[in-house]
Structure formats: C-alpha cells, structure tokens
Coordinates of C-alpha atoms and ligand atoms in Angstrom, one line a residue:
M17 CA -28.2 -14.2 16.3
C18 CA -24.9 -13.5 14.5
G19 CA -24.6 -14.4 10.8
I20 CA -21.7 -16.0 9.1
V21 CA -20.7 -16.3 5.4
G22 CA -17.9 -18.0 3.6
Y23 CA -16.6 -18.2 0.0
I24 CA -13.9 -20.1 -1.9
G25 CA -13.4 -19.5 -5.6
Q26 CA -12.3 -17.2 -8.4
K27 CA -15.0 -14.4 -8.0
N28 CA -14.8 -11.1 -6.2
T29 CA -14.5 -12.6 -2.7
K30 CA -14.8 -9.2 -0.9
E31 CA -18.1 -8.3 -2.6
I32 CA -19.5 -11.8 -2.0
L33 CA -18.8 -11.6 1.7
L34 CA -20.1 -8.1 2.1
S35 CA -23.2 -8.6 0.2
G36 CA -23.8 -11.9 2.1
L37 CA -23.4 -10.1 5.4
K38 CA -25.8 -7.4 4.3
E39 CA -28.5 -10.1 3.9
L40 CA -27.7 -11.4 7.4
E41 CA -27.4 -8.1 9.1
Y42 CA -30.8 -8.5 10.7
R43 CA -29.3 -11.4 12.8
G44 CA -26.9 -9.0 14.6
Y45 CA -25.4 -5.6 14.0
D46 CA -23.1 -4.9 16.9
S47 CA -20.0 -5.3 14.7
A48 CA -18.9 -7.0 11.5
G49 CA -15.7 -8.3 10.0
I50 CA -14.1 -10.3 7.2
A51 CA -10.9 -12.2 6.6
V52 CA -9.6 -13.0 3.1
L53 CA -6.8 -15.4 2.3
Q54 CA -5.2 -14.7 -1.0
E55 CA -1.7 -15.6 -2.3
G56 CA -0.5 -16.8 1.0
S57 CA -1.5 -13.9 3.2
F58 CA -4.6 -12.8 5.1
A59 CA -6.3 -9.5 5.0
S60 CA -8.8 -8.8 7.8
Y61 CA -11.1 -5.9 8.5
K62 CA -13.5 -5.3 11.4
A63 CA -15.7 -2.5 12.4
V64 CA -18.0 -1.7 15.3
G65 CA -21.7 -1.0 14.5
K66 CA -23.6 -1.6 11.3
L67 CA -22.2 -3.1 8.2
V68 CA -21.8 0.2 6.4
N69 CA -18.9 0.9 8.8
L70 CA -17.1 -2.2 7.5
E71 CA -18.0 -1.3 3.9
E72 CA -16.4 2.1 4.4
K73 CA -13.3 0.5 6.0
T74 CA -12.8 -2.0 3.1
K75 CA -13.3 0.6 0.3
E76 CA -9.7 0.4 -0.9
F77 CA -9.4 -3.3 -0.4
T78 CA -9.8 -5.4 -3.5
T79 CA -9.7 -9.1 -4.2
E80 CA -8.9 -10.6 -7.6
G81 CA -8.6 -14.2 -8.8
F82 CA -8.6 -17.2 -6.4
A83 CA -9.3 -16.4 -2.8
L84 CA -11.0 -17.8 0.2
G85 CA -12.9 -15.7 2.7
I86 CA -15.0 -15.7 5.8
G87 CA -17.3 -13.0 7.3
H88 CA -19.4 -12.4 10.4
T89 CA -22.0 -10.0 11.6
R90 CA -22.3 -10.0 15.4
W91 CA -24.9 -9.9 18.2
A92 CA -22.7 -9.8 21.3
T93 CA -22.9 -12.6 23.8
H94 CA -19.5 -12.7 25.5
G95 CA -17.7 -9.4 25.5
K96 CA -18.8 -5.9 24.6
P97 CA -19.4 -4.9 21.0
T98 CA -15.9 -3.6 20.4
E99 CA -13.5 -4.1 17.4
L100 CA -11.4 -6.5 19.4
N101 CA -14.4 -8.7 20.1
A102 CA -15.6 -8.6 16.5
H103 CA -15.0 -11.7 14.4
P104 CA -13.1 -13.1 12.6
H105 CA -10.7 -14.0 15.4
L106 CA -7.1 -14.6 14.7
G107 CA -4.7 -17.2 15.9
E108 CA -1.1 -17.3 14.6
K109 CA -2.0 -18.2 11.1
S110 CA -5.7 -19.0 11.1
Y111 CA -9.0 -17.1 11.3
V112 CA -12.4 -18.3 12.6
V113 CA -16.0 -17.0 12.6
H114 CA -18.6 -18.5 14.8
N115 CA -22.3 -18.2 15.5
G116 CA -23.5 -19.7 18.8
I117 CA -22.0 -20.2 22.3
I118 CA -19.0 -22.3 23.4
E119 CA -20.1 -23.3 26.8
N120 CA -16.7 -24.7 28.0
Y121 CA -14.7 -21.8 26.7
A122 CA -13.5 -20.6 30.1
E123 CA -12.0 -24.1 30.8
L124 CA -10.3 -24.3 27.4
K125 CA -9.1 -20.7 27.6
K126 CA -7.5 -21.3 31.0
E127 CA -5.6 -24.3 29.8
L128 CA -4.5 -22.4 26.6
Q129 CA -3.4 -19.4 28.7
T130 CA -1.4 -21.8 31.0
N131 CA 0.4 -22.9 27.9
G132 CA 1.3 -19.4 26.9
V133 CA -1.4 -18.4 24.5
T134 CA -2.4 -14.7 24.6
F135 CA -6.0 -13.9 24.1
L136 CA -7.0 -10.6 22.5
S137 CA -10.7 -10.6 22.9
Q138 CA -13.2 -11.4 25.7
T139 CA -15.2 -13.7 23.4
D140 CA -15.8 -17.4 23.7
T141 CA -15.1 -17.8 20.0
E142 CA -11.4 -17.0 20.2
V143 CA -10.7 -20.3 22.0
I144 CA -11.7 -22.2 18.8
V145 CA -8.8 -20.8 16.7
H146 CA -6.2 -21.3 19.5
Q147 CA -7.4 -24.8 20.3
F148 CA -7.2 -25.6 16.6
E149 CA -3.7 -24.3 16.3
K150 CA -2.7 -26.2 19.4
N151 CA -4.1 -29.4 17.8
Q152 CA -2.3 -28.6 14.5
K153 CA 1.0 -29.2 16.3
T154 CA 0.1 -32.8 17.2
S155 CA -2.0 -33.8 14.1
K156 CA -0.9 -35.1 10.8
N157 CA -2.9 -32.4 8.9
S158 CA -5.2 -29.4 9.5
F159 CA -8.3 -31.4 9.0
E160 CA -7.4 -33.8 11.8
A161 CA -6.7 -30.8 14.0
F162 CA -10.0 -29.3 13.1
A163 CA -11.9 -32.6 13.8
K164 CA -10.2 -32.9 17.2
T165 CA -11.1 -29.3 18.0
I166 CA -14.8 -29.8 17.2
K167 CA -14.9 -32.7 19.5
E168 CA -13.5 -30.6 22.3
L169 CA -16.2 -27.9 22.0
H170 CA -19.4 -28.0 24.1
G171 CA -22.3 -25.8 23.2
A172 CA -23.9 -24.5 20.0
Y173 CA -22.0 -23.5 17.0
A174 CA -21.8 -22.8 13.3
I175 CA -18.1 -22.4 12.5
L176 CA -16.0 -21.5 9.5
L177 CA -12.2 -21.6 9.8
A178 CA -9.4 -20.7 7.3
T179 CA -5.7 -21.4 7.8
K180 CA -2.6 -20.5 5.9
A181 CA -1.5 -24.1 6.3
E182 CA -4.2 -25.1 3.7
E183 CA -4.7 -22.2 1.3
E184 CA -7.4 -23.8 -0.7
T185 CA -9.5 -25.3 2.1
L186 CA -12.3 -23.9 4.2
F187 CA -13.2 -25.9 7.3
F188 CA -16.7 -25.9 8.7
A189 CA -18.8 -27.4 11.5
K190 CA -22.4 -27.1 12.6
H191 CA -24.1 -28.0 15.9
G192 CA -27.2 -26.1 17.0
S193 CA -26.7 -23.0 14.9
P194 CA -27.7 -23.0 11.2
L195 CA -25.2 -23.4 8.4
L196 CA -25.7 -24.0 4.7
I197 CA -23.4 -24.9 1.8
G198 CA -24.3 -23.4 -1.6
I199 CA -23.1 -24.7 -4.9
N200 CA -23.5 -24.0 -8.7
S201 CA -21.9 -25.4 -11.8
V202 CA -18.6 -23.5 -11.3
D203 CA -15.7 -24.7 -9.1
E204 CA -16.5 -22.6 -6.0
K205 CA -18.3 -23.0 -2.7
Y206 CA -20.4 -20.8 -0.6
F207 CA -21.5 -20.8 3.1
A208 CA -24.1 -18.8 4.9
S209 CA -26.3 -18.9 8.0
S210 CA -29.5 -18.8 5.9
D211 CA -30.3 -19.1 2.2
T212 CA -30.8 -15.4 1.3
P213 CA -27.1 -14.6 0.8
L214 CA -26.8 -17.5 -1.6
I215 CA -29.7 -16.4 -3.9
G216 CA -28.3 -15.3 -7.2
H217 CA -25.0 -17.1 -6.6
C218 CA -26.0 -20.7 -6.1
T219 CA -28.4 -23.1 -7.7
S220 CA -28.5 -25.6 -4.9
V221 CA -28.1 -25.7 -1.1
S222 CA -27.4 -28.2 1.5
Y223 CA -28.7 -27.6 5.0
L224 CA -26.1 -29.1 7.3
E225 CA -27.3 -31.2 10.2
D226 CA -26.2 -31.0 13.9
G227 CA -22.9 -32.7 14.4
D228 CA -21.8 -32.3 10.7
Y229 CA -18.3 -31.0 10.0
G230 CA -15.8 -31.2 7.2
Y231 CA -14.0 -29.1 4.7
V232 CA -14.5 -27.7 1.2
T233 CA -12.1 -26.9 -1.6
P234 CA -13.3 -25.3 -4.9
K235 CA -13.9 -28.7 -6.3
E236 CA -14.7 -30.9 -3.3
I237 CA -17.0 -31.2 -0.3
A238 CA -15.8 -33.6 2.4
L239 CA -18.7 -34.0 4.9
F240 CA -18.7 -36.1 8.1
D241 CA -21.4 -36.8 10.6
K242 CA -21.1 -36.5 14.4
N243 CA -19.5 -39.9 14.6
G244 CA -16.9 -39.1 12.1
V245 CA -18.5 -41.2 9.3
K246 CA -18.1 -39.7 5.8
K247 CA -21.4 -38.9 4.2
E248 CA -22.9 -37.3 1.0
A249 CA -24.2 -33.7 1.3
R250 CA -27.8 -33.7 0.3
F251 CA -28.6 -30.7 -2.0
S252 CA -31.9 -29.2 -2.9
A253 CA -32.8 -26.5 -5.4
L254 CA -32.5 -22.9 -4.2
S255 CA -35.5 -20.7 -4.9
Q256 CA -34.2 -17.5 -6.6
N257 CA -37.0 -15.2 -5.3
K258 CA -35.3 -12.3 -3.6
L259 CA -37.8 -9.7 -4.6
L260 CA -39.8 -10.0 -1.3
A261 CA -36.7 -9.0 0.7
Q262 CA -36.4 -5.5 -0.9
K263 CA -37.9 -2.3 0.7
E264 CA -39.8 -1.3 -2.4
G265 CA -40.2 2.4 -1.5
Y266 CA -41.3 1.9 2.2
R267 CA -39.3 3.7 4.8
F268 CA -38.5 0.6 6.7
F269 CA -38.9 -3.2 6.2
M270 CA -41.3 -3.2 9.2
E271 CA -43.6 -0.8 7.4
K272 CA -43.5 -2.8 4.2
E273 CA -44.2 -5.9 6.2
I274 CA -47.3 -4.4 7.8
Y275 CA -48.6 -3.4 4.4
E276 CA -47.9 -6.9 3.1
Q277 CA -50.1 -8.6 5.7
S278 CA -53.1 -8.7 3.4
V279 CA -51.3 -10.6 0.7
V280 CA -49.4 -13.0 3.0
I281 CA -52.6 -13.9 4.9
A282 CA -54.3 -14.6 1.6
D283 CA -51.3 -16.8 0.7
T284 CA -51.5 -18.6 4.1
L285 CA -55.2 -19.3 3.4
M286 CA -54.7 -20.4 -0.1
G287 CA -55.6 -24.0 -0.8
R288 CA -56.4 -24.5 2.9
V289 CA -60.0 -23.4 3.0
S290 CA -63.0 -24.7 1.0
E291 CA -66.6 -23.7 1.6
S292 CA -67.0 -25.7 4.8
E293 CA -63.7 -27.4 5.4
I294 CA -60.2 -26.6 6.5
I295 CA -57.6 -28.6 4.5
F296 CA -54.1 -29.1 5.8
D297 CA -52.6 -31.5 3.3
E298 CA -49.4 -31.4 5.4
L299 CA -51.2 -32.9 8.3
D300 CA -52.2 -36.5 8.9
A301 CA -55.4 -36.7 11.0
L302 CA -53.6 -39.4 13.0
L303 CA -51.5 -36.6 14.5
F304 CA -54.5 -35.9 16.7
E305 CA -55.4 -39.5 17.5
G306 CA -55.3 -40.1 21.3
I307 CA -54.6 -36.4 21.9
N308 CA -56.3 -34.9 24.9
E309 CA -54.2 -31.8 25.4
I310 CA -52.3 -29.3 23.2
K311 CA -49.2 -27.7 24.6
L312 CA -48.0 -24.6 22.8
C313 CA -44.4 -23.5 23.3
A314 CA -42.6 -20.4 21.9
C315 CA -40.8 -17.1 22.7
G316 CA -41.6 -13.4 22.2
T317 CA -44.2 -12.6 19.6
S318 CA -44.6 -16.3 18.7
Y319 CA -45.5 -16.8 22.4
H320 CA -48.2 -14.2 22.1
S321 CA -49.6 -16.0 19.1
A322 CA -49.5 -19.2 21.1
M323 CA -51.4 -17.5 23.9
S324 CA -54.0 -16.2 21.4
A325 CA -54.3 -19.7 20.0
S326 CA -55.1 -21.2 23.4
Y327 CA -58.3 -19.2 23.5
L328 CA -59.3 -20.5 20.0
F329 CA -58.5 -24.1 20.8
E330 CA -60.4 -24.2 24.0
R331 CA -63.3 -22.1 22.7
Y332 CA -63.8 -24.0 19.4
A333 CA -62.1 -27.4 19.6
K334 CA -62.9 -27.8 23.3
I335 CA -59.5 -29.2 23.9
K336 CA -57.4 -28.5 27.0
T337 CA -54.6 -26.2 25.9
S338 CA -51.5 -25.0 27.8
I339 CA -48.9 -22.4 26.8
E340 CA -45.3 -22.3 27.7
V341 CA -42.4 -19.8 27.5
A342 CA -39.7 -21.9 25.9
S343 CA -36.8 -20.6 28.1
E344 CA -38.8 -21.5 31.2
F345 CA -40.2 -24.8 30.0
R346 CA -36.8 -26.3 29.2
Y347 CA -35.4 -26.0 32.7
R348 CA -38.4 -26.7 34.9
E349 CA -38.6 -30.4 34.6
P350 CA -42.1 -30.4 33.0
I351 CA -44.4 -33.3 33.1
M352 CA -45.1 -34.5 29.5
T353 CA -47.7 -37.1 28.8
K354 CA -48.1 -38.9 25.5
D355 CA -51.7 -37.7 25.1
T356 CA -50.4 -34.2 24.5
L357 CA -49.6 -32.7 21.1
F358 CA -46.6 -30.5 21.5
V359 CA -46.7 -27.5 19.2
A360 CA -43.7 -25.2 18.8
I361 CA -44.2 -21.9 17.2
S362 CA -41.4 -19.9 15.6
Q363 CA -41.0 -17.4 12.8
S364 CA -37.4 -18.4 12.2
G365 CA -37.5 -22.1 13.2
E366 CA -34.1 -21.5 14.8
T367 CA -34.8 -19.9 18.2
A368 CA -32.5 -21.9 20.5
D369 CA -34.9 -22.2 23.5
T370 CA -37.9 -23.3 21.4
L371 CA -35.8 -25.7 19.4
E372 CA -34.6 -27.3 22.6
T373 CA -38.1 -27.7 23.9
L374 CA -39.0 -29.4 20.7
K375 CA -36.1 -31.9 21.2
M376 CA -37.3 -32.5 24.8
A377 CA -40.9 -33.2 23.6
K378 CA -39.6 -35.6 21.0
A379 CA -37.4 -37.4 23.5
A380 CA -40.4 -37.8 25.8
G381 CA -42.2 -39.5 22.9
L382 CA -44.8 -36.8 22.3
K383 CA -46.2 -36.1 18.9
T384 CA -44.8 -32.8 17.6
L385 CA -46.0 -30.1 15.3
V386 CA -44.3 -26.9 14.3
I387 CA -45.9 -23.7 13.0
C388 CA -43.1 -22.0 11.3
N389 CA -42.3 -19.4 8.6
V390 CA -39.0 -20.9 7.3
D391 CA -39.1 -24.1 5.4
N392 CA -36.1 -26.4 6.0
S393 CA -35.3 -24.6 9.3
S394 CA -34.1 -26.7 12.2
M395 CA -37.5 -27.0 13.8
V396 CA -39.3 -27.9 10.5
R397 CA -36.8 -30.6 9.9
L398 CA -37.1 -32.0 13.5
A399 CA -40.9 -32.0 14.1
D400 CA -43.2 -34.8 13.1
A401 CA -45.3 -32.4 11.1
S402 CA -45.2 -28.8 10.2
I403 CA -47.5 -26.1 8.9
L404 CA -45.7 -23.3 7.2
T405 CA -47.0 -19.7 7.6
R406 CA -46.5 -18.1 4.2
A407 CA -45.4 -14.7 5.4
G408 CA -42.3 -14.6 3.2
I409 CA -39.0 -13.2 4.4
E410 CA -39.5 -11.1 7.5
K411 CA -36.6 -8.6 7.8
G412 CA -37.8 -6.2 10.5
V413 CA -36.6 -7.3 13.9
A414 CA -40.0 -6.5 15.2
S415 CA -42.2 -9.2 14.0
T416 CA -45.5 -8.2 12.3
K417 CA -46.6 -10.3 9.3
A418 CA -45.2 -13.5 10.9
F419 CA -47.6 -12.9 13.8
A420 CA -50.5 -12.2 11.5
T421 CA -50.0 -15.4 9.6
Q422 CA -49.5 -17.5 12.8
I423 CA -52.8 -16.3 14.1
T424 CA -54.4 -17.2 10.7
V425 CA -52.9 -20.7 10.9
F426 CA -54.1 -21.1 14.5
W427 CA -57.6 -20.0 13.7
M428 CA -57.7 -22.6 10.9
L429 CA -56.1 -25.2 13.1
A430 CA -58.6 -24.7 15.8
L431 CA -61.4 -25.3 13.3
Y432 CA -59.6 -28.3 11.8
T433 CA -59.4 -29.7 15.3
A434 CA -63.0 -28.8 16.1
K435 CA -64.1 -30.9 13.1
L436 CA -62.0 -33.9 14.3
R437 CA -63.5 -33.6 17.7
D438 CA -67.0 -32.8 16.6
S439 CA -67.2 -29.7 18.7
L440 CA -68.4 -27.4 15.8
N441 CA -70.9 -28.5 13.2
K442 CA -70.5 -28.0 9.5
E443 CA -72.5 -24.8 9.4
Q444 CA -70.5 -23.3 12.2
I445 CA -67.2 -24.1 10.5
A446 CA -68.5 -22.8 7.2
S447 CA -69.5 -19.5 8.9
H448 CA -66.0 -19.2 10.4
I449 CA -64.4 -19.9 7.0
A450 CA -66.5 -17.1 5.5
T451 CA -65.2 -14.8 8.2
L452 CA -61.6 -16.0 7.7
R453 CA -61.8 -15.1 4.1
E454 CA -62.6 -11.5 5.1
V455 CA -59.3 -11.2 7.1
P456 CA -57.1 -10.0 4.1
S457 CA -59.4 -7.1 3.4
H458 CA -59.5 -6.1 7.2
V459 CA -55.7 -5.9 7.5
K460 CA -55.3 -3.7 4.4
V461 CA -53.8 -0.5 5.7
S462 CA -56.0 2.4 4.8
D463 CA -54.4 5.8 4.1
E464 CA -56.9 7.4 6.5
M465 CA -56.0 5.1 9.4
H466 CA -52.2 5.4 8.8
E467 CA -52.5 9.2 8.5
R468 CA -54.5 9.4 11.7
I469 CA -52.0 7.3 13.6
K470 CA -49.1 9.2 12.2
R471 CA -50.6 12.5 13.5
L472 CA -51.6 11.0 16.8
S473 CA -48.2 9.4 17.5
K474 CA -46.6 12.8 18.3
R475 CA -48.6 12.8 21.6
Y476 CA -47.0 9.6 22.8
L477 CA -43.3 10.2 22.7
H478 CA -42.8 10.8 26.5
G479 CA -44.6 9.9 29.7
H480 CA -43.6 7.4 32.3
G481 CA -45.1 4.4 30.6
F482 CA -47.8 2.7 28.6
F483 CA -50.4 0.2 29.6
F484 CA -51.8 -1.9 26.8
I485 CA -55.0 -3.6 28.0
G486 CA -57.5 -6.1 26.7
R487 CA -59.6 -9.0 27.7
D488 CA -59.8 -12.6 26.5
I489 CA -57.8 -13.0 23.2
F490 CA -57.3 -9.3 23.2
Y491 CA -55.0 -9.7 26.3
P492 CA -52.3 -11.5 24.3
L493 CA -52.8 -8.9 21.6
A494 CA -52.2 -6.2 24.2
L495 CA -49.0 -8.0 25.2
E496 CA -48.0 -8.0 21.6
G497 CA -48.8 -4.3 21.2
A498 CA -46.6 -3.5 24.3
L499 CA -43.8 -5.7 23.0
K500 CA -43.8 -3.9 19.6
L501 CA -43.6 -0.5 21.3
K502 CA -40.8 -1.6 23.7
E503 CA -38.7 -3.1 21.0
I504 CA -38.6 -0.2 18.6
S505 CA -39.3 2.9 20.7
Y506 CA -37.5 2.0 23.9
L507 CA -40.4 3.3 25.9
H508 CA -41.6 1.4 28.8
A509 CA -44.8 -0.5 28.0
E510 CA -46.7 -3.4 29.7
G511 CA -49.5 -5.5 28.5
Y512 CA -52.2 -6.4 31.0
P513 CA -55.6 -8.2 31.2
A514 CA -58.0 -5.3 31.5
G515 CA -59.5 -6.9 34.6
E516 CA -56.2 -6.9 36.5
M517 CA -55.9 -3.2 36.7
K518 CA -57.4 -2.8 40.1
H519 CA -55.2 -5.6 41.5
G520 CA -52.3 -3.2 41.6
P521 CA -51.3 -1.6 38.3
I522 CA -53.9 1.1 38.5
A523 CA -51.8 2.7 41.3
L524 CA -49.6 4.0 38.5
A525 CA -52.4 5.9 36.7
D526 CA -51.9 9.6 36.1
P527 CA -52.0 11.8 33.0
E528 CA -48.4 10.7 32.1
L529 CA -49.5 7.1 32.0
F530 CA -50.8 6.3 28.6
T531 CA -53.4 3.5 28.3
I532 CA -53.9 1.9 25.0
A533 CA -57.3 0.2 25.4
L534 CA -58.5 -2.6 23.1
L535 CA -62.3 -2.4 23.1
P536 CA -63.8 -5.0 20.7
K537 CA -67.5 -4.6 20.1
H538 CA -68.1 -8.4 19.9
L539 CA -66.2 -9.7 22.9
H540 CA -66.8 -8.5 26.5
Y541 CA -67.2 -4.9 25.4
E542 CA -69.0 -3.7 28.5
K543 CA -66.5 -5.3 30.9
A544 CA -63.5 -4.0 29.1
K545 CA -65.1 -0.5 28.9
S546 CA -65.6 -0.3 32.6
N547 CA -62.0 -1.2 33.2
V548 CA -61.0 1.7 31.0
E549 CA -63.4 4.0 32.7
E550 CA -61.7 3.2 36.0
L551 CA -58.4 4.3 34.5
S552 CA -59.9 7.4 33.0
A553 CA -61.4 8.3 36.3
R554 CA -57.9 8.3 37.7
D555 CA -56.7 10.6 35.0
S556 CA -54.7 8.1 32.8
T557 CA -54.5 9.4 29.3
I558 CA -56.6 7.0 27.2
C559 CA -56.2 6.0 23.6
A560 CA -59.0 3.7 22.7
I561 CA -59.0 1.4 19.7
S562 CA -62.5 0.3 18.8
Q563 CA -65.2 0.4 16.2
L564 CA -67.6 2.0 18.7
P565 CA -67.0 5.6 19.8
F566 CA -65.8 5.9 23.4
E567 CA -66.5 9.3 24.9
K568 CA -64.0 8.9 27.8
A569 CA -61.0 8.5 25.4
D570 CA -58.5 11.3 25.0
D571 CA -57.6 9.8 21.6
F572 CA -59.6 7.4 19.5
I573 CA -58.4 5.1 16.7
E574 CA -61.5 3.9 14.9
I575 CA -61.3 0.5 13.2
S576 CA -63.6 -0.5 10.3
P577 CA -66.9 -2.0 11.1
C578 CA -66.6 -5.8 11.7
E579 CA -69.1 -8.5 12.5
H580 CA -66.8 -10.8 14.3
Y581 CA -64.4 -10.3 17.2
M582 CA -61.5 -12.0 15.3
L583 CA -61.8 -9.4 12.5
E584 CA -61.6 -6.8 15.2
F585 CA -58.5 -8.6 16.5
F586 CA -56.8 -8.3 13.1
E587 CA -57.9 -4.6 12.7
M588 CA -56.5 -3.7 16.1
M589 CA -53.3 -5.7 15.4
V590 CA -52.6 -3.4 12.4
A591 CA -53.4 -0.3 14.4
L592 CA -51.0 -1.3 17.2
Q593 CA -48.2 -2.1 14.7
L594 CA -48.6 1.3 13.0
L595 CA -48.7 3.1 16.3
S596 CA -45.3 1.6 17.4
L597 CA -43.9 2.2 13.9
E598 CA -44.8 5.9 13.9
I599 CA -43.7 6.6 17.5
S600 CA -40.4 4.9 16.7
I601 CA -39.9 6.9 13.5
R602 CA -40.7 10.2 15.3
L603 CA -38.1 9.3 18.0
G604 CA -35.5 8.9 15.2
N605 CA -34.9 5.2 16.0
D606 CA -33.7 2.5 13.5
V607 CA -37.0 0.7 13.3
D608 CA -35.6 -2.4 11.5
M609 CA -32.6 -2.8 13.6
P610 CA -33.4 -1.7 17.1
R611 CA -30.7 -1.5 19.7
N612 CA -29.7 -4.6 21.6
L613 CA -31.8 -7.0 19.5
A614 CA -31.4 -9.4 16.7
K615 CA -33.9 -11.1 14.5
S616 CA -33.1 -14.7 15.3
V617 CA -32.2 -15.7 18.8
T618 CA -30.0 -18.7 18.3
V619 CA -28.4 -18.6 21.7
E620 CA -30.2 -19.3 24.9
Ligands
M6R5 O1 -38.2 -16.8 15.3 P1 -39.1 -16.9 16.5 O2 -40.5 -16.6 16.2 O3 -38.9 -18.2 17.3 O4 -38.6 -15.7 17.4 C1 -39.1 -15.5 18.7 C2 -38.8 -14.2 19.3 O5 -37.4 -14.0 19.4 C3 -39.4 -13.0 18.4 O6 -40.7 -13.2 18.3 C4 -39.1 -11.7 19.0 O7 -39.7 -11.5 20.2 C5 -39.4 -10.6 18.0 N1 -38.4 -9.6 18.0 C6 -40.7 -9.9 18.3 O8 -40.9 -8.8 17.5

C-alpha cells in the first residue's frame, strides 16, 4: 500500500527513482511523484494515475552528477487521488514521502494551521514536512528536528525526507511500514519499500526495524533505535534474481502466475516430502507441544486459505481449529489461551491487520507461526517460526499462486501435525504424500481448458450477479472464486456454502443470476448436486465445474480425472482463476492493477 524509493549518489537519480517506482507500482497506482535535490534546488513532478503518466511528464527532465531524490507511488488513504494529494509533499524547503497512516495528523495540522501554516493537500502526510520545518527553527540541526518530528507522530510510517538545509543528507524513519536500505561498493545509498527495486543496484540490504530512524549521506549511515540509541545497520546479501518478475510473453502477470503454479507448488514441496514423512526443517516439534487448538488468522485470499486449512487440520490432525479475519480479531478482545498455536497467513508478510494480530498473540504469550511468501518480511521476522511458501514474486494484485502454495503448505502441515498427534498412520500419510506429489501436474494449464474457458467467458459479462457455491473445503474455494471475479471484473459475486441456498440466497435465482457450481466427485457430490438442481429448477444459469458430466448445467467446465478430492480442489482452483481472468480481459480491465486495490495492504 504505497511504495517509496530514495537515492543519494552520482548515478542517474531520475532513472533510479522511476525504475524503482515501476517495481513498486503494484502497491498503489492512484498517483506517483518524485522530488530531486540537485545543486541547491529541488525539481518535483507528480502525476495522477499510473506511473506512465509521471514518466511522460518527466521526459525532458534530466539529472546528472550528484543528486538526492525521493519517490512515491500512492494508494489513497486520506484525500482523493489528485495531483495535490500526490507525494512528495512540500514544505518551504523540504520534501517528504510517506507510506502508512499518521493517526494524529488532524491534531498536528490544527496546531500548525493556528501558527499560520498553509496546507495544500488533504493528506495526513503533509503534516510531517511542516512539523519538521517547525522543529528546524528550534533545533540545532536538521537531524535533531527530524528526530523530534518522528517522536511526535503516532501511527504507521515509512518516511523519507529531503531538505535544502542538508543537501547531502536523506532522512528516514520506519514504524509499521516496510523500509529497506540498499548498499553496494560505491558511495551511494538506496531506499525502497521492498527489495525488488534494489536488485541490480545493490549487493546488500538492511531491513529496518520498527522504531528505527536516522539519516544517510553517500558515505555514511547513521541509524538509531526507538530509544534514540545509535546502532549498526545489519546487512544481508541481496539475491539478484529478477527474472521471475517479468511477464515473459503472457498478457498479464496474473496469467503468468496462474501458469507458474505447477512449478511453484513443486518448489514448495521440494525437500519437504519423503516417501512417508513430511519434513519441515524450519519447525521444531516443540512448537506443537502442549497445543490443543490452532488459530488461523489472515485477510482476503490468505483468509480463504486459512479457512480451507481448518478443514484439513480437523479432518486429518483431529485438532480443534478456528479461523479469524484479522481486522475483526484485533478489536474484539479475543480470548487467547496458551494451549493455542497462533498461525498468521500472508503472502506479503506486511498486511497491517494480520501483523497486528501476530503482535497481539505474541504479547499474550502464544506460540506463533507464520505461513508467508516473503522472507524477511515483518511477519517472518516477528513470529516464533515460519514456513515460506515458495511462490516467487507475485505481482498480480489478484492473488493466485500464493494461494496455491499456501494450500500446499497447509495440506503438508496438517499431515505433519497428524503424525505428531498419531491421528493418521504411516500408510495413510504415505498415501497422502503420493497424492500431494500429483498436485503439480493437476494445476498445469491445458490449452484445451484455457481455450474452453476463454470461449465460455463471453457469456458471463453481464447479469445481476454470480453465486459461487461449494460444500466443505470447496466452500472456501467458492469464496476465493468469487473474490477473484469481484477484484478484477468488478462484477458482483458472492461465495456460499451450497447448502445455504435455500436459507435465503435462492430468492435471487433467475436466468440473469449465474451460479458457478463446484461439484467434486469425491466429496459430498450428491448433496452439492441437489443444491445446484434446486437453483437450476429456479432458472439460474448454471456453470458447473466437475469431472462428472452434469446434465442440468447450461455450461460445463470439465476438469481432468482425479482420484482425490484435494486434486479436484486444485483443478477447480485453476478453472476459477482462468474464468475470472478471461472475463476481466473481455471487459477490458487492467487485470494486474484493478481499480481501488493495491497488492499489499499496509494500512488498517
Ligand atoms: O499479503 P496478504 O496475503 O496478507 O494479503 C491479504 C489480502 O490483502 C490479499 O489476499 C487480497 O485479498 C488479494 N488482493 C486477493 O487477491
């Protein structure tokens, strides 16, 4: 949610900022801007909409020799996506970019306004630069003013600030939103919200911790912790593998990511399955000692994978499992007992609500585990243990391969727990493992299936809504199918347990109500089928996804023959992803950057 970059050094500052923002554009694309300080004066450019508008605006602008710059790509929180609200925000002689939310901004703003400061934007961010300049007047140097300012801010932030008063210094602070410093052997410094903008420029990165702040010059990093104590920045090597983040001939990243699922699931399994055992080197069996309940907490798609996991944990590991939407959990004064293992699930590892629940669980003394796709993310660093999904960089805002790898990890984890709890025997686990190994081939997209869905999608571009229905673990999959469609097609879609239809929703059934029915052969087939027949009898248009032909369906997406319901789950997952993708493409939408959304929700 918003991305920031910074650079200080001799190279082409404009290009470094713009290419960095390109890598972060998935975090927000309501507007973008840069400010560059060179030879005593600032140049600043902002544009509403995608980064290409800023690139167009800065075409004639060049930077040469030593310069210092900051950049921002925005997902609007306070104030509409206008040019005035775009970052960087200007004071009298300083610029700031910010990712996060300043919760006490109204208070600070009021006070500044009383003292004659004029605000140009409606953002919370603008107070930072004015507060800093106010503090400059009473401080012995700009750093002291910056440190004072940081202490006055409440909320979440990653901040970069440049001022004419210190032409060779870039100020930074991090609390709750991610910020990294990148270095190499040259006298220059880089900043970014994630490591991708730094690939190709930096050899090492330091992931700042909450409460960290300080300044950099081309030669120096001065880093302080939340108590103002000076500390050393800890650097680790930066992997230079950017290849996975390119589109490689696919129309959209989402499409590429759907096609990649076979490979990334195989990666996720690699080294973790033997003939009859699940091996998680990253876990200590003690993590489960004294545990009588698992609590899974997440948002969005990760919540749907948590919900799916709850069926697996209870069915196979025979352990009580509860699921929580992070944004609800954090404010409802939940009861947390120490015999509960708290599991946070997140693709990014930075989702503000999920991160907060993890902090709450830790504070309550629970053992914590995170299932995450981004190593070194805030959640991975915070939890007692972590299992990384190996989905690679996921760029499409609509999550696909991250979900697929989360489900894979959960299936393995349910078996791992089943072994610890003796709820499955060796043969049963070995049989599951043999099935797990088949998953990569079942998520391979066949030309035939993709072509079929492409053709069929033209019938689903209108109507007054979609029901996605399924039973058991196919219910969370139905929710996920509906979320995918909503996110990228802007069509109204709801996921329901198939058995719930006659408790109200069936009242909506008519030919303009499309039902996407998940009908697995190996799990409650007859029950789900009768629910679909009831909808068909009331004239809803039915698109059935199954390996068994269904005569009542208006449309039928046939999946490959499978001998296990989990393989049907993965087959149907791909069909649902492709259906949303093709509907969205036909509607002319930007699949990878759908309106109003951002990849990583780092504000609550
Ligand atoms: O990074 P996270 O998994 O924590 O993100 C959670 C949700 O924001 C995310 O899954 C969102 O719902 C996606 N856009 C779904 O496609």
